[in-house]
Coordinates of C-alpha atoms and ligand atoms in Angstrom, one line a residue:
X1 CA -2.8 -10.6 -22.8
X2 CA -6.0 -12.3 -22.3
X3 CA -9.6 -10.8 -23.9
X4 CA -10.2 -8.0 -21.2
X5 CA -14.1 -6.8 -20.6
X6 CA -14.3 -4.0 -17.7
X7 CA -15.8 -6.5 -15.4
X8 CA -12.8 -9.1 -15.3
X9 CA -10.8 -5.9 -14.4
X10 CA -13.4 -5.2 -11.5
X11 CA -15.6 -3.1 -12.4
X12 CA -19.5 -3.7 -10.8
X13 CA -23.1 -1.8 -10.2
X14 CA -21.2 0.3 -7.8
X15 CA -18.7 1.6 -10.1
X16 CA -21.1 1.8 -12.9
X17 CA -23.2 4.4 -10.4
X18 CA -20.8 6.2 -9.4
X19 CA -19.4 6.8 -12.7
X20 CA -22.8 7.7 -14.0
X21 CA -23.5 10.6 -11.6
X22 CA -20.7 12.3 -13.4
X23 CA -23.1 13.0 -16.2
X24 CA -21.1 13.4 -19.2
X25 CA -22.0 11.0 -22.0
X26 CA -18.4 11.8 -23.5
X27 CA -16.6 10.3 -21.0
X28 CA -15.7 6.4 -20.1
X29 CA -14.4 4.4 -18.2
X30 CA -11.1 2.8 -18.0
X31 CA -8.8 1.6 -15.5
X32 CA -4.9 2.7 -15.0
X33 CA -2.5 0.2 -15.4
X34 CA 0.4 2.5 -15.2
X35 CA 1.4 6.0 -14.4
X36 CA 4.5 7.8 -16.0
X37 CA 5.2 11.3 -15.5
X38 CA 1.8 13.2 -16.3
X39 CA 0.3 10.7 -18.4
X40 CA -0.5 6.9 -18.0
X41 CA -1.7 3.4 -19.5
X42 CA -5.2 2.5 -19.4
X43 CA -7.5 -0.5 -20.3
X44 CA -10.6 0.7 -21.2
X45 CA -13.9 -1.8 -23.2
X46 CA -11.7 -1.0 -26.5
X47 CA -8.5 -2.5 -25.2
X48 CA -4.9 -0.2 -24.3
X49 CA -5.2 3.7 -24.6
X50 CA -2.5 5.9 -23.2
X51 CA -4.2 9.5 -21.7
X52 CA -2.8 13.2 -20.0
X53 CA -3.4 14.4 -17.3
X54 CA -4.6 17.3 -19.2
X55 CA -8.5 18.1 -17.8
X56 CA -8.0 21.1 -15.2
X57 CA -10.8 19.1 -13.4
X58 CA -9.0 16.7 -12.4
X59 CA -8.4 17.1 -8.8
X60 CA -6.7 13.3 -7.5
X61 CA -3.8 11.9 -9.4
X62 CA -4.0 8.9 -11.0
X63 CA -2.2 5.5 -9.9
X64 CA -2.0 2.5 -10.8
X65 CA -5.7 0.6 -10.2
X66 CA -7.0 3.6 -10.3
X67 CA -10.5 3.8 -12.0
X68 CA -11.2 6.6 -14.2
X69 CA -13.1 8.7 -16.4
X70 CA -11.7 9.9 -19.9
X71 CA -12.3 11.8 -22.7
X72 CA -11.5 11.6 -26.1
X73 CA -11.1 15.0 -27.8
X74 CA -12.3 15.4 -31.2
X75 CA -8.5 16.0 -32.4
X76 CA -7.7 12.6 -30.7
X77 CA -6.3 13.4 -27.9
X78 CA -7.5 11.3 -24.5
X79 CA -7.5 12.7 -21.1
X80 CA -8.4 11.2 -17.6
X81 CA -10.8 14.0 -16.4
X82 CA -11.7 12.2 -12.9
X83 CA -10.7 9.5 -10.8
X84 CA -13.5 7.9 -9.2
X85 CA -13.5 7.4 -5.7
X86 CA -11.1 4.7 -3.8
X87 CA -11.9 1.7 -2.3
X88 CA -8.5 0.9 -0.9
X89 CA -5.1 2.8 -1.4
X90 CA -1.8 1.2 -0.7
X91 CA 0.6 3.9 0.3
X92 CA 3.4 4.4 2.1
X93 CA 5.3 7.5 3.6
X94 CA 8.6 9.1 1.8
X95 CA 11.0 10.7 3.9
X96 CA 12.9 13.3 2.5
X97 CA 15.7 16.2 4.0
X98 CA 12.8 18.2 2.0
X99 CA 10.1 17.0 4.1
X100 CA 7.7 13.9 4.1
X101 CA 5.2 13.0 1.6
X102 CA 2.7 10.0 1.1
X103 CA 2.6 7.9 -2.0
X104 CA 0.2 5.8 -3.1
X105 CA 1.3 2.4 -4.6
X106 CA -2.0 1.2 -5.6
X107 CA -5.7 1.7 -5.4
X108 CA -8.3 -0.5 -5.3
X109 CA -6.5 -3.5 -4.2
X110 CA -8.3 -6.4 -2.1
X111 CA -5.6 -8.3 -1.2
X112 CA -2.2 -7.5 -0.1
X113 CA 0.2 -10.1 -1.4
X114 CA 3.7 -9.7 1.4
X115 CA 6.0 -11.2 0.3
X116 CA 8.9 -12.1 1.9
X117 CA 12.0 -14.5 1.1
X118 CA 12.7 -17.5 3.1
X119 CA 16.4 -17.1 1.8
X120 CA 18.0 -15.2 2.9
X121 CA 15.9 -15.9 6.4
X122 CA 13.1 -13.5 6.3
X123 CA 12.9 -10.2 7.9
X124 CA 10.7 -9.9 10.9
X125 CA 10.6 -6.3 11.4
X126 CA 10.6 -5.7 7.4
X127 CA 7.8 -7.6 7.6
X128 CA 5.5 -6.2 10.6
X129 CA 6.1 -2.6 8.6
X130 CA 4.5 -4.1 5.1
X131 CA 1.8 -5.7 7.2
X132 CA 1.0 -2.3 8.9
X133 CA 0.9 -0.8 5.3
X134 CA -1.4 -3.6 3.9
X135 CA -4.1 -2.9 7.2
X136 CA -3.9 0.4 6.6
X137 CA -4.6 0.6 2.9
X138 CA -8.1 -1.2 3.3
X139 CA -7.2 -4.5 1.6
X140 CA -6.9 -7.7 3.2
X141 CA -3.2 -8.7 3.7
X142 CA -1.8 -12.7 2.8
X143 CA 2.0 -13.5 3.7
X144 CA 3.7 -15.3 1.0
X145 CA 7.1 -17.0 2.1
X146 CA 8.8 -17.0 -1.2
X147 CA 11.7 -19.2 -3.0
X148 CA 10.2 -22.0 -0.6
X149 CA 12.4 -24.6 -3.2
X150 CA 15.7 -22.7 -1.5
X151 CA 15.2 -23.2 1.9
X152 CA 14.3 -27.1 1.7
X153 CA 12.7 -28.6 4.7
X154 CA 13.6 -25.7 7.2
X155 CA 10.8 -23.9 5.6
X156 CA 8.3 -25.0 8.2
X157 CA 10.6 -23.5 11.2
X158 CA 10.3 -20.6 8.5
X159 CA 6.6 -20.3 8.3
X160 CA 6.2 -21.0 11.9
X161 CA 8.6 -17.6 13.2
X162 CA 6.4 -15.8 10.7
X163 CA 3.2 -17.3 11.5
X164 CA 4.2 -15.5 14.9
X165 CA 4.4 -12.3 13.9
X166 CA 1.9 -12.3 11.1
X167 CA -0.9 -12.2 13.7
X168 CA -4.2 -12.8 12.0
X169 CA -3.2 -13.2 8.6
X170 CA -2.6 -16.4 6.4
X171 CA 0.9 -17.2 5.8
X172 CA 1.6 -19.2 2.3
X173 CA 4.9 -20.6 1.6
X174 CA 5.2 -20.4 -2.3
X175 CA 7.9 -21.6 -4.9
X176 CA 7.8 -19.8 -8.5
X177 CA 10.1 -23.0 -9.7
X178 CA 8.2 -25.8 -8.0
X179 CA 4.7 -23.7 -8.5
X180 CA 4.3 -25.0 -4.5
X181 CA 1.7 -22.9 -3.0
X182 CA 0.5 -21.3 -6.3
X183 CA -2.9 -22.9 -6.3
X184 CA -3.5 -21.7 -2.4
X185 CA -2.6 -18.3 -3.5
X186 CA -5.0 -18.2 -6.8
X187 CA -8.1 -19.4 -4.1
X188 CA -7.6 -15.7 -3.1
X189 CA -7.9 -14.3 -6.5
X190 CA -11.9 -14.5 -7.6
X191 CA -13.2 -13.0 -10.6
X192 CA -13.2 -9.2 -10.5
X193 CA -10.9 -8.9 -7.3
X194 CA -7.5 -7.2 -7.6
X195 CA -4.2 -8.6 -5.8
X196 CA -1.5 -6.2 -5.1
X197 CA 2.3 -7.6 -4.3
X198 CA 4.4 -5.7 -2.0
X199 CA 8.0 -7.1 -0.5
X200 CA 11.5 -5.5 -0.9
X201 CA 13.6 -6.1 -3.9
X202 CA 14.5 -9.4 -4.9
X203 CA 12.0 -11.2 -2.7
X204 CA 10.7 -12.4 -6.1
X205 CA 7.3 -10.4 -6.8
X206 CA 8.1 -10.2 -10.5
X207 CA 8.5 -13.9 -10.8
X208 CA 5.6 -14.8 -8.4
X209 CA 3.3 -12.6 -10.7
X210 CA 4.7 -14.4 -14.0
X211 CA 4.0 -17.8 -12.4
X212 CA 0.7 -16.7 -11.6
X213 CA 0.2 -15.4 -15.2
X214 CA 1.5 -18.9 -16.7
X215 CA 3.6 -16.3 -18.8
X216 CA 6.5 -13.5 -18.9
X217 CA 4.7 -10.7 -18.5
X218 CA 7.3 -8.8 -16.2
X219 CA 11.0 -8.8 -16.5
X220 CA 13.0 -10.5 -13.3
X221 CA 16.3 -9.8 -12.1
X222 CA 18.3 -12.8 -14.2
X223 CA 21.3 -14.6 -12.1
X224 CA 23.9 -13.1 -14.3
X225 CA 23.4 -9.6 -12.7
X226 CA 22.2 -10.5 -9.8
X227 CA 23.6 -8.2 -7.1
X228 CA 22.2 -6.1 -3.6
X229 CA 19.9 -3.7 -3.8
X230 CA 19.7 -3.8 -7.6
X231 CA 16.1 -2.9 -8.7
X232 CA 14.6 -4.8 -11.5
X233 CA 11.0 -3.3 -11.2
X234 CA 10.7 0.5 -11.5
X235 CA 6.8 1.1 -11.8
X236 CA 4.1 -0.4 -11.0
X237 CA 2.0 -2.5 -13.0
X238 CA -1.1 -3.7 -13.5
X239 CA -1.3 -6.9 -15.2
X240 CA -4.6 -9.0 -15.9
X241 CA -4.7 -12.4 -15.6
X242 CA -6.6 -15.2 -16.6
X243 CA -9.3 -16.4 -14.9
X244 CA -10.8 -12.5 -15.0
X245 CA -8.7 -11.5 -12.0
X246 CA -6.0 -8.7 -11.5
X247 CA -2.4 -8.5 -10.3
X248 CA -0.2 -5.2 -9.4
X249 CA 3.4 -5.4 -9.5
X250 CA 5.2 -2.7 -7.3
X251 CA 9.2 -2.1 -7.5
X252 CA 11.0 -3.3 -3.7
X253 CA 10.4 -1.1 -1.4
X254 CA 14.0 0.0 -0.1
X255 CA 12.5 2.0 3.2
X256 CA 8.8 1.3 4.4
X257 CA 8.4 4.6 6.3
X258 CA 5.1 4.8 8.0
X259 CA 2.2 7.4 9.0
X260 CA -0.4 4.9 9.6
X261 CA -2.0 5.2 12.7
X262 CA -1.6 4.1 16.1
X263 CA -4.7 1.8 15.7
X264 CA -2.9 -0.1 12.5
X265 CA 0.3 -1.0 14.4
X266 CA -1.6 -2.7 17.2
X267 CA -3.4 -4.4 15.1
X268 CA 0.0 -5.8 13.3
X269 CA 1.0 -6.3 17.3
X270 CA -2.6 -7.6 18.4
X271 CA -0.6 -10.3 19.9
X272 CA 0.9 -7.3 22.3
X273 CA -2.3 -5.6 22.5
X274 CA -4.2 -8.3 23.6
X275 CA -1.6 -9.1 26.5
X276 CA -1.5 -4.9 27.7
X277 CA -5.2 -5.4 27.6
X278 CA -4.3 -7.5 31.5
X279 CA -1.9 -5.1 32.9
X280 CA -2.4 -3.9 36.5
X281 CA -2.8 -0.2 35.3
X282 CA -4.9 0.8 32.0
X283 CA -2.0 3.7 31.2
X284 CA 0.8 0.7 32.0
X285 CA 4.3 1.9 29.3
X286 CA 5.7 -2.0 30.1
X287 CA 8.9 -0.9 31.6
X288 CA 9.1 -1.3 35.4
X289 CA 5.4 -1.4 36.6
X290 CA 4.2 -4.2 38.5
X291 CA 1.5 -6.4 36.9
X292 CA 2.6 -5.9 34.0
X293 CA 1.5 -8.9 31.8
X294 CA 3.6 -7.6 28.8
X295 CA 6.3 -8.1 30.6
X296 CA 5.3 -11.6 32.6
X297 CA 4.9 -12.8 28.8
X298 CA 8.5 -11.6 28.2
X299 CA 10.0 -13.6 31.4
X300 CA 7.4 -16.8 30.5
X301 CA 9.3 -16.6 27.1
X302 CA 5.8 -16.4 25.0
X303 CA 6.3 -12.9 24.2
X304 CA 10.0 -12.3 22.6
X305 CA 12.4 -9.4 23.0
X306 CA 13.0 -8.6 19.2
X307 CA 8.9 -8.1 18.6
X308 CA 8.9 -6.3 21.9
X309 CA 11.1 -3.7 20.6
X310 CA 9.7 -3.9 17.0
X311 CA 6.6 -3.0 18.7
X312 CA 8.1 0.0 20.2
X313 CA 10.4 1.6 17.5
X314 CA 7.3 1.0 14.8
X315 CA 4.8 2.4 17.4
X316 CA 7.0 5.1 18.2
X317 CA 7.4 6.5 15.0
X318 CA 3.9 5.9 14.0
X319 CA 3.3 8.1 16.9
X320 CA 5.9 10.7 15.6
X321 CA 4.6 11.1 12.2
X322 CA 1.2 11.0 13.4
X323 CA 2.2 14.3 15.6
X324 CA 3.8 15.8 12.7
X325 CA 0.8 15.9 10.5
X326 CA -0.8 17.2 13.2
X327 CA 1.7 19.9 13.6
X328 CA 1.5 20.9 9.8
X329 CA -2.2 20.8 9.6
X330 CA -2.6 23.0 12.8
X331 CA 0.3 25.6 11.3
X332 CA -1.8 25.4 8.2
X333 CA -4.7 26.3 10.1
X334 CA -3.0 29.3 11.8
X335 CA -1.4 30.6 8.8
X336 CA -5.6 31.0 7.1
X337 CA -6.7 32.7 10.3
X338 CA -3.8 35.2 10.3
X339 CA -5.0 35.6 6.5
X340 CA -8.0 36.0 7.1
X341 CA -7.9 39.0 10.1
X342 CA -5.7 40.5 7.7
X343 CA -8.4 40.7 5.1
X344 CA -11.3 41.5 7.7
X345 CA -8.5 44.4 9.0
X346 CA -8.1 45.8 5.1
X347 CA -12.1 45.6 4.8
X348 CA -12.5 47.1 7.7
X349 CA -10.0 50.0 6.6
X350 CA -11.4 50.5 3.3
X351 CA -15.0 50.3 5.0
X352 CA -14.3 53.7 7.2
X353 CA -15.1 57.1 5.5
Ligands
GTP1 N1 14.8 -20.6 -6.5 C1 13.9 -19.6 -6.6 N2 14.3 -18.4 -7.1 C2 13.4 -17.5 -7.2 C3 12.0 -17.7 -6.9 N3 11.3 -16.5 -7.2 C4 12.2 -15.6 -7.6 N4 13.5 -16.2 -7.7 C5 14.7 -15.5 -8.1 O1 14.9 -14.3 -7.3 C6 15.5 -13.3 -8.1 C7 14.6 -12.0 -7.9 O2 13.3 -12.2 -8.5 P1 12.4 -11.0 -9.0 O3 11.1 -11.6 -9.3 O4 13.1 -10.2 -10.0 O5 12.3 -10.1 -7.7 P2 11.4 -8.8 -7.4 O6 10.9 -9.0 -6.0 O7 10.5 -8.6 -8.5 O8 12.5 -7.7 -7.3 P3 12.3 -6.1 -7.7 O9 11.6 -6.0 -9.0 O10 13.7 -5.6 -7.7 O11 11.5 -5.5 -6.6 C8 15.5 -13.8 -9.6 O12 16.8 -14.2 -9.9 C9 14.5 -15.0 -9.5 O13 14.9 -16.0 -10.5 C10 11.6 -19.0 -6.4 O14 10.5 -19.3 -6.1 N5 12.6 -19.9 -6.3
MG2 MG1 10.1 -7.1 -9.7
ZN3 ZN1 2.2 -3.5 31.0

């Protein structure tokens, strides 16, 4: 691990004010580079410390990239006492029978690293779901097309369909065994900025980070059990590199549920925005209306049917979700009034002679 000094793992002025306003000269700071179950990893001036989440004044929850403040107890203990405030979080929404629940991934990333396989072909819609994630967390998103060595000279039809859909956003084709692409990819890496890679299982992340590293710093999935949906990367990891940058390794995300919203999707589908933008009427749903431009661009053949209905389905649920935490917050809202004309009632009861 090379020589780490809080500024090559990001930390500037800013930080350095806000963590001062705390005013307590017993705590420093230190940044998480992993989070197990109440306690986590941190790199801190001194080198590795590992730290509870014991301080009742903590109020956020650490995660990885997370800056902090910690104490060291006179018995030795450590504990992360306050996580200072977030540039950026990477989340995404868990869907449960139980209910749904956001969790974070990583905080204060600057750029997104989606990656995708180019073998097998890489999925479009997979795809347009991480890129809504990335826009939402605050970062800047990059497409990497990985494994590039596998898919041979068809990789340029490759980056071309996702050139398409990745509207806005640079698109990379990368190759952990050739090292093609590596040296585009470390242009987005300058000192203090952190790099976070997101992609399903398999797509390579692990392997993309080590070859970024120059060095096995995260275990891969090795040929010999290679097999679907096996996960190889089960937390996620900060890792500093040379060059006084920062990578985070997440595990494959098997489902990327989404409550980003609306705003994020049409910026994923700007193409599709921009086009609704010349539709005869402003409140136009692109099925049957006339002057419809969504739909010209469909019958042109510049607009395709599978983003189309990505579009949809991914607009329609960010639409759901959105009107489900709406739901909950207004129920919430409810529930503290009924509460509190209760307790105005009982005062008012106990008030009378
Ligand atoms: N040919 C080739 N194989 C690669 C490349 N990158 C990764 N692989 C292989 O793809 C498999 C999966 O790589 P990993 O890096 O473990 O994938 P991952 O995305 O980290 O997977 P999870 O940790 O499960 O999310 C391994 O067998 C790698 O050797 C590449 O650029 N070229
Ligand atoms: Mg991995
Ligand atoms: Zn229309």
């Amino acid at each position: 691990m090379p020589a780490t000094t809080l500024a090559s793992l990001g930390w500037d002025a800013e930080r350095a004010t806000v963590f001062a306003a705390i005013g307590d000269d017993d705590l420093f700071p230190a940044r998480v580079t992993r989070v197990d179950r109440g306690a986590c990893e941190l790199l801190a001036e001194t080198g590795p410390l590992r730290a509870a989440f014991g301080s009742a004044a903590l109020r956020t929850l650490p995660c990885t990239g997370d800056w902090t403040a910690v104490r060291r107890w006179p018995d030795e203990r450590i504990t992360v006492d306050a996580v200072l405030e977030r540039r950026s979080l990477v989340r995404r929404l868990v869907v449960s029978p139980g209910g749904s629940a956001t969790q974070p991934l990583a905080a204060n990333v600057d750029v997104v690293l989606v990656a995708e396989g180019s073998v097998p072909d890489p999925d479009l819609g997979r795809l347009e779901r991480l890129l809504a994630v990335a826009w939402e967390s605050g970062a800047e998103p990059l497409v990497l097309l990985t494994k590039a060595d596998l898919a041979g000279p068809g990789i340029d039809v490759l980056l071309r369909d996702v050139a398409a859909v990745a509207v806005g956003v640079d698109v990379h084709a990368v190759s952990a065994v050739t090292g093609a692409g590596l040296d585009a990819v470390r242009a987005y890496l300058a000192p203090g900025r952190t790099a976070a890679v997101l992609g399903a299982s398999g797509v390579g992340k692990s392997t993309l980070v080590n070859a970024l590293a120059g060095t096995t710093v995260m275990a891969t999935r090795s040929l010999r059990t290679d097999g679907r949906g096996r996960h190889t990367t089960v937390t996620r990891e900060l890792i500093p590199l040379p060059g006084d940058t920062v990578l985070i390794d997440t595990p494959g995300l098997r489902s990327i549920g989404l409550n980003v919203p609306a705003e994020y999707v049409d910026r994923v589908f700007a193409d599709i925005d921009e086009l609704a933008a010349h539709c005869r009427f402003t409140d136009c749903a692109h099925e049957t209306e006339p002057g419809c431009a969504v739909l010209a661009a469909l019958e042109s053949g510049e607009l395709r049917e599978r983003r189309l209905a990505s579009w949809r389905k991914i607009r329609r649920e960010a639409l759901y979700q959105q009107a489900r935490a709406d739901a909950r917050l207004r129920a919430e809202r409810r529930k503290q009034l009924l509460r509190r004309g209760r307790a105005a009632r009982e005062a008012r009861r106990r008030a009378r002679p």
